[in-house]
Amino acid sequence: ILEKLRTQDILQRWLPAAPAVICDVGGGTGVYAIELAKQGYETHLFDVVPRHIEQAKEEAAKEKAQLATCAVGDARNIEHPSESADAVLLLGPLYHLHAESDRHKVLREALRVLKPGGIVFCAGISRFSSLLDGLVQKRIDDEVFREDIVKNVLDTGKHENPTDNVEYFTDAYLHRPTELQKEVQESGFRNTEVIAIEGPGWVTEGLDERLRDSNKCAQLFELLRTVEKEPSIAGMSFHFMVIGKK
C-alpha cells in the first residue's frame, strides 16, 4: 500500500493539471488510470493482458469513471496518435522486460506519443530489492532463494524464480536507479530525475497502522519527500521512479 500511495503522491505533484491527456501503458487493471479519470484527466489505458482490460472496464463502470481508451496493447507498439499525450505512465512494462532492446522500444514508443514537453513516468524495481526482502523476511535461509534468485539478480539484474513459491516474485528485470535513468536518457528524454518511491519508509515499525492514520501518514510522507531525490536512498527503496521530459 505504501508503494501505491507514494506513486499517487508523486503523480499528483508532477502531472499537468486535468484535463490533460494521459496514456497509462501497461497499466494492468487500471489502479492508477481509473483514479486519474475520476480526477478529470483524459485517460487512455493499455495492457497486454486481455483479462486485465476486462477487469479495468468492470472497475471503471463500478467507480463511474470514464476511460477514454481501455484496450489491449503491447507497450512496444501501442495504437495511439503521435504527439497527442501530455504524460505517459510506464509503471510496469520496464521491469517486466528482460531485454534492454525491448525496454528501449517501450521508451521510444512513449516518446512518440508524447507532445513536445510531455512527461514520462518510469517505474523501476531496485536491483537490491530481493536481497532486502530476503533479509527482512528471512528468506535467505532458503538456499534456492539465496543462491539462485538473489545472487543471480545481483550479478545480472534478471530476477528468475525457479520455484512455485509466488512469494519469491515473478520473472523481472531489476535496475540500479542510475541504470534505468541512463536507458531513459538514451531513448531521447531530457531533464531526468530519479525519485525513490517507498524510500526508507518501508522500514517503519507499524507501517500499516501509520498509513491508516491521516495525520501520521502525512508526517511520514513529508519526511519521505525530503529525501526522495537523495541518490544514496534510491537503491534501498524497493521501487523508484525516473521522470523525464520530451
PDB file of C-alpha atoms in Angstrom:
ATOM      1  CA  ILE A   1       0.000   0.000   0.000  1.00  0.00           C
ATOM      2  CA  LEU A   2       2.934   2.388   0.632  1.00  0.00           C
ATOM      3  CA  GLU A   3       4.076   1.965  -2.974  1.00  0.00           C
ATOM      4  CA  LYS A   4       0.611   2.830  -4.308  1.00  0.00           C
ATOM      5  CA  LEU A   5       0.092   5.840  -2.040  1.00  0.00           C
ATOM      6  CA  ARG A   6       3.539   7.242  -2.745  1.00  0.00           C
ATOM      7  CA  THR A   7       3.134   6.713  -6.500  1.00  0.00           C
ATOM      8  CA  GLN A   8      -0.141   8.627  -6.370  1.00  0.00           C
ATOM      9  CA  ASP A   9       1.575  11.352  -4.349  1.00  0.00           C
ATOM     10  CA  ILE A  10       4.350  11.681  -6.947  1.00  0.00           C
ATOM     11  CA  LEU A  11       1.902  11.763  -9.848  1.00  0.00           C
ATOM     12  CA  GLN A  12      -0.230  14.384  -8.117  1.00  0.00           C
ATOM     13  CA  ARG A  13       2.774  16.674  -7.760  1.00  0.00           C
ATOM     14  CA  TRP A  14       4.273  16.151 -11.231  1.00  0.00           C
ATOM     15  CA  LEU A  15       1.354  15.713 -13.621  1.00  0.00           C
ATOM     16  CA  PRO A  16      -0.039  18.702 -15.504  1.00  0.00           C
ATOM     17  CA  ALA A  17      -3.500  19.793 -14.431  1.00  0.00           C
ATOM     18  CA  ALA A  18      -6.638  17.996 -15.635  1.00  0.00           C
ATOM     19  CA  PRO A  19      -7.988  17.596 -18.272  1.00  0.00           C
ATOM     20  CA  ALA A  20      -4.520  16.734 -19.586  1.00  0.00           C
ATOM     21  CA  VAL A  21      -4.185  13.631 -21.769  1.00  0.00           C
ATOM     22  CA  ILE A  22      -2.546  10.649 -20.039  1.00  0.00           C
ATOM     23  CA  CYS A  23      -1.554   7.293 -21.513  1.00  0.00           C
ATOM     24  CA  ASP A  24      -1.217   4.615 -18.854  1.00  0.00           C
ATOM     25  CA  VAL A  25       0.757   1.961 -20.736  1.00  0.00           C
ATOM     26  CA  GLY A  26       0.960  -1.456 -19.133  1.00  0.00           C
ATOM     27  CA  GLY A  27      -1.459  -0.137 -16.533  1.00  0.00           C
ATOM     28  CA  GLY A  28      -2.846  -3.526 -15.541  1.00  0.00           C
ATOM     29  CA  THR A  29      -6.357  -3.410 -14.112  1.00  0.00           C
ATOM     30  CA  GLY A  30      -6.412   0.386 -14.047  1.00  0.00           C
ATOM     31  CA  VAL A  31      -5.348   1.026 -10.460  1.00  0.00           C
ATOM     32  CA  TYR A  32      -3.954   4.455 -11.377  1.00  0.00           C
ATOM     33  CA  ALA A  33      -5.852   5.146 -14.615  1.00  0.00           C
ATOM     34  CA  ILE A  34      -9.292   4.914 -13.038  1.00  0.00           C
ATOM     35  CA  GLU A  35      -8.394   7.287 -10.214  1.00  0.00           C
ATOM     36  CA  LEU A  36      -6.923   9.777 -12.703  1.00  0.00           C
ATOM     37  CA  ALA A  37     -10.055   9.570 -14.862  1.00  0.00           C
ATOM     38  CA  LYS A  38     -12.152  10.383 -11.791  1.00  0.00           C
ATOM     39  CA  GLN A  39      -9.985  13.477 -11.298  1.00  0.00           C
ATOM     40  CA  GLY A  40     -10.914  14.722 -14.774  1.00  0.00           C
ATOM     41  CA  TYR A  41      -7.959  13.548 -16.847  1.00  0.00           C
ATOM     42  CA  GLU A  42      -8.465  12.167 -20.358  1.00  0.00           C
ATOM     43  CA  THR A  43      -7.030   8.757 -19.574  1.00  0.00           C
ATOM     44  CA  HIS A  44      -6.059   6.066 -22.076  1.00  0.00           C
ATOM     45  CA  LEU A  45      -5.314   2.645 -20.568  1.00  0.00           C
ATOM     46  CA  PHE A  46      -3.413  -0.096 -22.370  1.00  0.00           C
ATOM     47  CA  ASP A  47      -2.319  -3.515 -21.122  1.00  0.00           C
ATOM     48  CA  VAL A  48      -1.074  -6.639 -22.859  1.00  0.00           C
ATOM     49  CA  VAL A  49      -3.252  -8.982 -20.745  1.00  0.00           C
ATOM     50  CA  PRO A  50      -6.866  -9.143 -22.006  1.00  0.00           C
ATOM     51  CA  ARG A  51      -8.212 -10.163 -18.590  1.00  0.00           C
ATOM     52  CA  HIS A  52      -6.654  -7.048 -17.028  1.00  0.00           C
ATOM     53  CA  ILE A  53      -8.530  -4.876 -19.514  1.00  0.00           C
ATOM     54  CA  GLU A  54     -11.804  -6.687 -18.771  1.00  0.00           C
ATOM     55  CA  GLN A  55     -11.274  -6.103 -15.047  1.00  0.00           C
ATOM     56  CA  ALA A  56     -10.422  -2.441 -15.666  1.00  0.00           C
ATOM     57  CA  LYS A  57     -13.648  -1.932 -17.600  1.00  0.00           C
ATOM     58  CA  GLU A  58     -15.635  -3.566 -14.796  1.00  0.00           C
ATOM     59  CA  GLU A  59     -13.958  -1.454 -12.119  1.00  0.00           C
ATOM     60  CA  ALA A  60     -14.325   1.760 -14.127  1.00  0.00           C
ATOM     61  CA  ALA A  61     -18.057   1.111 -14.502  1.00  0.00           C
ATOM     62  CA  LYS A  62     -18.366   0.443 -10.776  1.00  0.00           C
ATOM     63  CA  GLU A  63     -16.475   3.658  -9.957  1.00  0.00           C
ATOM     64  CA  LYS A  64     -18.365   5.641 -12.632  1.00  0.00           C
ATOM     65  CA  ALA A  65     -15.031   6.610 -14.175  1.00  0.00           C
ATOM     66  CA  GLN A  66     -14.870   7.389 -17.891  1.00  0.00           C
ATOM     67  CA  LEU A  67     -11.747   5.944 -19.518  1.00  0.00           C
ATOM     68  CA  ALA A  68     -11.117   7.466 -22.945  1.00  0.00           C
ATOM     69  CA  THR A  69      -9.455   4.216 -24.018  1.00  0.00           C
ATOM     70  CA  CYS A  70      -9.344   0.819 -22.326  1.00  0.00           C
ATOM     71  CA  ALA A  71      -7.697  -1.573 -24.748  1.00  0.00           C
ATOM     72  CA  VAL A  72      -5.334  -4.495 -25.121  1.00  0.00           C
ATOM     73  CA  GLY A  73      -1.968  -3.248 -26.302  1.00  0.00           C
ATOM     74  CA  ASP A  74       1.743  -4.048 -26.243  1.00  0.00           C
ATOM     75  CA  ALA A  75       3.839  -1.278 -24.672  1.00  0.00           C
ATOM     76  CA  ARG A  76       6.333  -1.639 -27.522  1.00  0.00           C
ATOM     77  CA  ASN A  77       3.721  -0.737 -30.120  1.00  0.00           C
ATOM     78  CA  ILE A  78       0.534   0.923 -28.899  1.00  0.00           C
ATOM     79  CA  GLU A  79      -2.245   2.222 -31.124  1.00  0.00           C
ATOM     80  CA  HIS A  80      -2.239   5.880 -30.199  1.00  0.00           C
ATOM     81  CA  PRO A  81      -1.540   9.010 -32.259  1.00  0.00           C
ATOM     82  CA  SER A  82       1.902  10.613 -32.220  1.00  0.00           C
ATOM     83  CA  GLU A  83       2.436  13.780 -30.150  1.00  0.00           C
ATOM     84  CA  SER A  84      -1.012  13.548 -28.562  1.00  0.00           C
ATOM     85  CA  ALA A  85      -0.342  12.868 -24.859  1.00  0.00           C
ATOM     86  CA  ASP A  86       0.721  15.231 -22.091  1.00  0.00           C
ATOM     87  CA  ALA A  87       2.054  12.370 -19.966  1.00  0.00           C
ATOM     88  CA  VAL A  88       2.850   8.669 -20.346  1.00  0.00           C
ATOM     89  CA  LEU A  89       2.890   6.329 -17.352  1.00  0.00           C
ATOM     90  CA  LEU A  90       5.188   3.290 -17.600  1.00  0.00           C
ATOM     91  CA  LEU A  91       4.570   1.875 -14.147  1.00  0.00           C
ATOM     92  CA  GLY A  92       5.138  -1.789 -15.028  1.00  0.00           C
ATOM     93  CA  PRO A  93       6.498  -2.536 -18.504  1.00  0.00           C
ATOM     94  CA  LEU A  94      10.135  -1.656 -17.889  1.00  0.00           C
ATOM     95  CA  TYR A  95      10.681  -4.245 -15.166  1.00  0.00           C
ATOM     96  CA  HIS A  96       8.725  -6.965 -16.947  1.00  0.00           C
ATOM     97  CA  LEU A  97      11.065  -6.959 -19.964  1.00  0.00           C
ATOM     98  CA  HIS A  98      14.454  -8.667 -19.591  1.00  0.00           C
ATOM     99  CA  ALA A  99      15.895  -7.434 -22.891  1.00  0.00           C
ATOM    100  CA  GLU A 100      17.273  -3.910 -22.918  1.00  0.00           C
ATOM    101  CA  SER A 101      16.307  -3.606 -26.591  1.00  0.00           C
ATOM    102  CA  ASP A 102      12.652  -4.213 -25.663  1.00  0.00           C
ATOM    103  CA  ARG A 103      12.800  -1.607 -22.904  1.00  0.00           C
ATOM    104  CA  HIS A 104      14.179   0.919 -25.389  1.00  0.00           C
ATOM    105  CA  LYS A 105      11.281   0.124 -27.754  1.00  0.00           C
ATOM    106  CA  VAL A 106       8.840   0.909 -24.943  1.00  0.00           C
ATOM    107  CA  LEU A 107      10.587   4.175 -24.142  1.00  0.00           C
ATOM    108  CA  ARG A 108      10.767   5.256 -27.786  1.00  0.00           C
ATOM    109  CA  GLU A 109       7.069   4.488 -28.171  1.00  0.00           C
ATOM    110  CA  ALA A 110       6.355   6.710 -25.158  1.00  0.00           C
ATOM    111  CA  LEU A 111       8.486   9.422 -26.763  1.00  0.00           C
ATOM    112  CA  ARG A 112       6.477   9.104 -29.979  1.00  0.00           C
ATOM    113  CA  VAL A 113       3.053   9.603 -28.382  1.00  0.00           C
ATOM    114  CA  LEU A 114       4.120  12.480 -26.128  1.00  0.00           C
ATOM    115  CA  LYS A 115       3.633  16.084 -27.088  1.00  0.00           C
ATOM    116  CA  PRO A 116       6.775  18.258 -27.023  1.00  0.00           C
ATOM    117  CA  GLY A 117       7.421  18.996 -23.352  1.00  0.00           C
ATOM    118  CA  GLY A 118       5.391  15.976 -22.285  1.00  0.00           C
ATOM    119  CA  ILE A 119       6.422  13.930 -19.250  1.00  0.00           C
ATOM    120  CA  VAL A 120       7.202  10.225 -18.903  1.00  0.00           C
ATOM    121  CA  PHE A 121       6.980   8.398 -15.570  1.00  0.00           C
ATOM    122  CA  CYS A 122       9.050   5.197 -15.481  1.00  0.00           C
ATOM    123  CA  ALA A 123       8.791   2.844 -12.514  1.00  0.00           C
ATOM    124  CA  GLY A 124      11.659   0.505 -11.727  1.00  0.00           C
ATOM    125  CA  ILE A 125      12.348  -2.157  -9.115  1.00  0.00           C
ATOM    126  CA  SER A 126      15.650  -1.825  -7.294  1.00  0.00           C
ATOM    127  CA  ARG A 127      18.414  -4.308  -8.081  1.00  0.00           C
ATOM    128  CA  PHE A 128      18.700  -4.838  -4.331  1.00  0.00           C
ATOM    129  CA  SER A 129      15.026  -5.429  -3.505  1.00  0.00           C
ATOM    130  CA  SER A 130      15.233  -9.240  -3.432  1.00  0.00           C
ATOM    131  CA  LEU A 131      18.204  -9.072  -1.080  1.00  0.00           C
ATOM    132  CA  LEU A 132      16.424  -6.601   1.199  1.00  0.00           C
ATOM    133  CA  ASP A 133      13.226  -8.650   1.153  1.00  0.00           C
ATOM    134  CA  GLY A 134      15.184 -11.836   1.844  1.00  0.00           C
ATOM    135  CA  LEU A 135      16.886 -10.284   4.841  1.00  0.00           C
ATOM    136  CA  VAL A 136      13.676  -8.917   6.351  1.00  0.00           C
ATOM    137  CA  GLN A 137      11.551 -11.997   5.670  1.00  0.00           C
ATOM    138  CA  LYS A 138      14.390 -14.443   6.497  1.00  0.00           C
ATOM    139  CA  ARG A 139      14.129 -15.947   3.013  1.00  0.00           C
ATOM    140  CA  ILE A 140      17.900 -16.056   2.653  1.00  0.00           C
ATOM    141  CA  ASP A 141      17.778 -19.178   4.825  1.00  0.00           C
ATOM    142  CA  ASP A 142      16.382 -20.912   1.724  1.00  0.00           C
ATOM    143  CA  GLU A 143      19.349 -21.947  -0.420  1.00  0.00           C
ATOM    144  CA  VAL A 144      17.365 -21.665  -3.655  1.00  0.00           C
ATOM    145  CA  PHE A 145      16.257 -18.117  -2.848  1.00  0.00           C
ATOM    146  CA  ARG A 146      19.750 -17.139  -1.715  1.00  0.00           C
ATOM    147  CA  GLU A 147      21.809 -18.780  -4.453  1.00  0.00           C
ATOM    148  CA  ASP A 148      19.516 -18.971  -7.492  1.00  0.00           C
ATOM    149  CA  ILE A 149      17.493 -15.799  -7.079  1.00  0.00           C
ATOM    150  CA  VAL A 150      19.360 -13.190  -5.011  1.00  0.00           C
ATOM    151  CA  LYS A 151      22.889 -13.852  -6.247  1.00  0.00           C
ATOM    152  CA  ASN A 152      21.713 -14.101  -9.842  1.00  0.00           C
ATOM    153  CA  VAL A 153      19.806 -10.834  -9.749  1.00  0.00           C
ATOM    154  CA  LEU A 154      22.700  -9.019  -8.076  1.00  0.00           C
ATOM    155  CA  ASP A 155      25.011 -10.241 -10.847  1.00  0.00           C
ATOM    156  CA  THR A 156      22.743  -9.843 -13.881  1.00  0.00           C
ATOM    157  CA  GLY A 157      19.647  -7.824 -12.925  1.00  0.00           C
ATOM    158  CA  LYS A 158      17.489 -10.757 -14.023  1.00  0.00           C
ATOM    159  CA  HIS A 159      15.114 -11.953 -11.324  1.00  0.00           C
ATOM    160  CA  GLU A 160      14.166 -15.513 -12.220  1.00  0.00           C
ATOM    161  CA  ASN A 161      12.055 -17.616  -9.871  1.00  0.00           C
ATOM    162  CA  PRO A 162      12.684 -21.360 -10.428  1.00  0.00           C
ATOM    163  CA  THR A 163      10.170 -22.352  -7.728  1.00  0.00           C
ATOM    164  CA  ASP A 164       6.379 -22.426  -7.409  1.00  0.00           C
ATOM    165  CA  ASN A 165       6.538 -20.057  -4.433  1.00  0.00           C
ATOM    166  CA  VAL A 166       4.723 -16.870  -5.507  1.00  0.00           C
ATOM    167  CA  GLU A 167       6.195 -15.037  -2.512  1.00  0.00           C
ATOM    168  CA  TYR A 168       9.525 -15.199  -4.352  1.00  0.00           C
ATOM    169  CA  PHE A 169       8.064 -12.878  -7.016  1.00  0.00           C
ATOM    170  CA  THR A 170       7.921 -13.449 -10.764  1.00  0.00           C
ATOM    171  CA  ASP A 171      10.482 -13.101 -13.551  1.00  0.00           C
ATOM    172  CA  ALA A 172      11.529  -9.483 -13.916  1.00  0.00           C
ATOM    173  CA  TYR A 173      14.426  -7.146 -14.619  1.00  0.00           C
ATOM    174  CA  LEU A 174      15.669  -5.213 -11.594  1.00  0.00           C
ATOM    175  CA  HIS A 175      17.548  -1.990 -12.295  1.00  0.00           C
ATOM    176  CA  ARG A 176      20.080   0.073 -10.493  1.00  0.00           C
ATOM    177  CA  PRO A 177      18.448   3.541 -10.360  1.00  0.00           C
ATOM    178  CA  THR A 178      21.158   5.161 -12.472  1.00  0.00           C
ATOM    179  CA  GLU A 179      20.879   2.303 -14.992  1.00  0.00           C
ATOM    180  CA  LEU A 180      17.206   2.986 -15.705  1.00  0.00           C
ATOM    181  CA  GLN A 181      17.885   6.710 -15.789  1.00  0.00           C
ATOM    182  CA  LYS A 182      20.533   6.055 -18.465  1.00  0.00           C
ATOM    183  CA  GLU A 183      18.086   3.977 -20.535  1.00  0.00           C
ATOM    184  CA  VAL A 184      15.518   6.781 -20.353  1.00  0.00           C
ATOM    185  CA  GLN A 185      18.098   9.352 -21.422  1.00  0.00           C
ATOM    186  CA  GLU A 186      19.403   7.180 -24.270  1.00  0.00           C
ATOM    187  CA  SER A 187      15.845   6.900 -25.595  1.00  0.00           C
ATOM    188  CA  GLY A 188      15.680  10.655 -26.095  1.00  0.00           C
ATOM    189  CA  PHE A 189      14.317  12.083 -22.849  1.00  0.00           C
ATOM    190  CA  ARG A 190      15.878  15.061 -21.081  1.00  0.00           C
ATOM    191  CA  ASN A 191      15.856  16.620 -17.615  1.00  0.00           C
ATOM    192  CA  THR A 192      15.583  13.198 -15.991  1.00  0.00           C
ATOM    193  CA  GLU A 193      15.242  12.783 -12.251  1.00  0.00           C
ATOM    194  CA  VAL A 194      15.282   9.698 -10.030  1.00  0.00           C
ATOM    195  CA  ILE A 195      12.763   9.610  -7.182  1.00  0.00           C
ATOM    196  CA  ALA A 196      12.604   6.906  -4.509  1.00  0.00           C
ATOM    197  CA  ILE A 197       9.010   5.719  -4.136  1.00  0.00           C
ATOM    198  CA  GLU A 198       8.930   3.990  -0.745  1.00  0.00           C
ATOM    199  CA  GLY A 199      12.375   5.358   0.164  1.00  0.00           C
ATOM    200  CA  PRO A 200      13.224   4.301   3.726  1.00  0.00           C
ATOM    201  CA  GLY A 201       9.530   4.306   4.623  1.00  0.00           C
ATOM    202  CA  TRP A 202       9.197   0.528   4.347  1.00  0.00           C
ATOM    203  CA  VAL A 203      11.322   0.024   7.488  1.00  0.00           C
ATOM    204  CA  THR A 204       8.797   1.967   9.601  1.00  0.00           C
ATOM    205  CA  GLU A 205       7.543  -0.052  12.535  1.00  0.00           C
ATOM    206  CA  GLY A 206       3.753  -0.368  12.460  1.00  0.00           C
ATOM    207  CA  LEU A 207       3.642   0.945   8.898  1.00  0.00           C
ATOM    208  CA  ASP A 208       0.128  -0.241   8.024  1.00  0.00           C
ATOM    209  CA  GLU A 209      -1.318   1.372  11.140  1.00  0.00           C
ATOM    210  CA  ARG A 210       0.521   4.621  10.417  1.00  0.00           C
ATOM    211  CA  LEU A 211      -0.796   4.734   6.857  1.00  0.00           C
ATOM    212  CA  ARG A 212      -4.362   4.381   8.132  1.00  0.00           C
ATOM    213  CA  ASP A 213      -3.909   7.422  10.407  1.00  0.00           C
ATOM    214  CA  SER A 214      -4.163  10.537   8.217  1.00  0.00           C
ATOM    215  CA  ASN A 215      -2.014  12.714  10.480  1.00  0.00           C
ATOM    216  CA  LYS A 216       0.742  10.131  10.947  1.00  0.00           C
ATOM    217  CA  CYS A 217       0.664   9.286   7.248  1.00  0.00           C
ATOM    218  CA  ALA A 218       1.077  12.972   6.351  1.00  0.00           C
ATOM    219  CA  GLN A 219       4.051  13.233   8.720  1.00  0.00           C
ATOM    220  CA  LEU A 220       5.693  10.201   7.137  1.00  0.00           C
ATOM    221  CA  PHE A 221       5.130  11.457   3.596  1.00  0.00           C
ATOM    222  CA  GLU A 222       6.580  14.874   4.458  1.00  0.00           C
ATOM    223  CA  LEU A 223       9.791  13.160   5.544  1.00  0.00           C
ATOM    224  CA  LEU A 224       9.877  10.847   2.525  1.00  0.00           C
ATOM    225  CA  ARG A 225       9.508  13.813   0.164  1.00  0.00           C
ATOM    226  CA  THR A 226      12.504  15.421   1.863  1.00  0.00           C
ATOM    227  CA  VAL A 227      14.810  12.532   0.881  1.00  0.00           C
ATOM    228  CA  GLU A 228      13.089  11.214  -2.267  1.00  0.00           C
ATOM    229  CA  LYS A 229      15.761  12.631  -4.623  1.00  0.00           C
ATOM    230  CA  GLU A 230      18.738  11.646  -2.474  1.00  0.00           C
ATOM    231  CA  PRO A 231      20.894   9.306  -4.643  1.00  0.00           C
ATOM    232  CA  SER A 232      22.113   7.266  -1.681  1.00  0.00           C
ATOM    233  CA  ILE A 233      18.489   6.448  -0.759  1.00  0.00           C
ATOM    234  CA  ALA A 234      17.216   5.294  -4.178  1.00  0.00           C
ATOM    235  CA  GLY A 235      18.793   1.827  -4.217  1.00  0.00           C
ATOM    236  CA  MET A 236      17.326   0.786  -0.878  1.00  0.00           C
ATOM    237  CA  SER A 237      13.829   1.773  -1.972  1.00  0.00           C
ATOM    238  CA  PHE A 238      12.029  -1.271  -3.353  1.00  0.00           C
ATOM    239  CA  HIS A 239      10.635   0.854  -6.196  1.00  0.00           C
ATOM    240  CA  PHE A 240      11.784   4.108  -7.724  1.00  0.00           C
ATOM    241  CA  MET A 241      10.619   6.429 -10.474  1.00  0.00           C
ATOM    242  CA  VAL A 242      12.569   8.008 -13.314  1.00  0.00           C
ATOM    243  CA  ILE A 243      10.820  11.095 -14.640  1.00  0.00           C
ATOM    244  CA  GLY A 244      11.848  12.689 -17.929  1.00  0.00           C
ATOM    245  CA  LYS A 245      10.644  15.256 -20.466  1.00  0.00           C
ATOM    246  CA  LYS A 246      10.390  15.094 -24.237  1.00  0.00           C
TER     247      LYS A 246
END
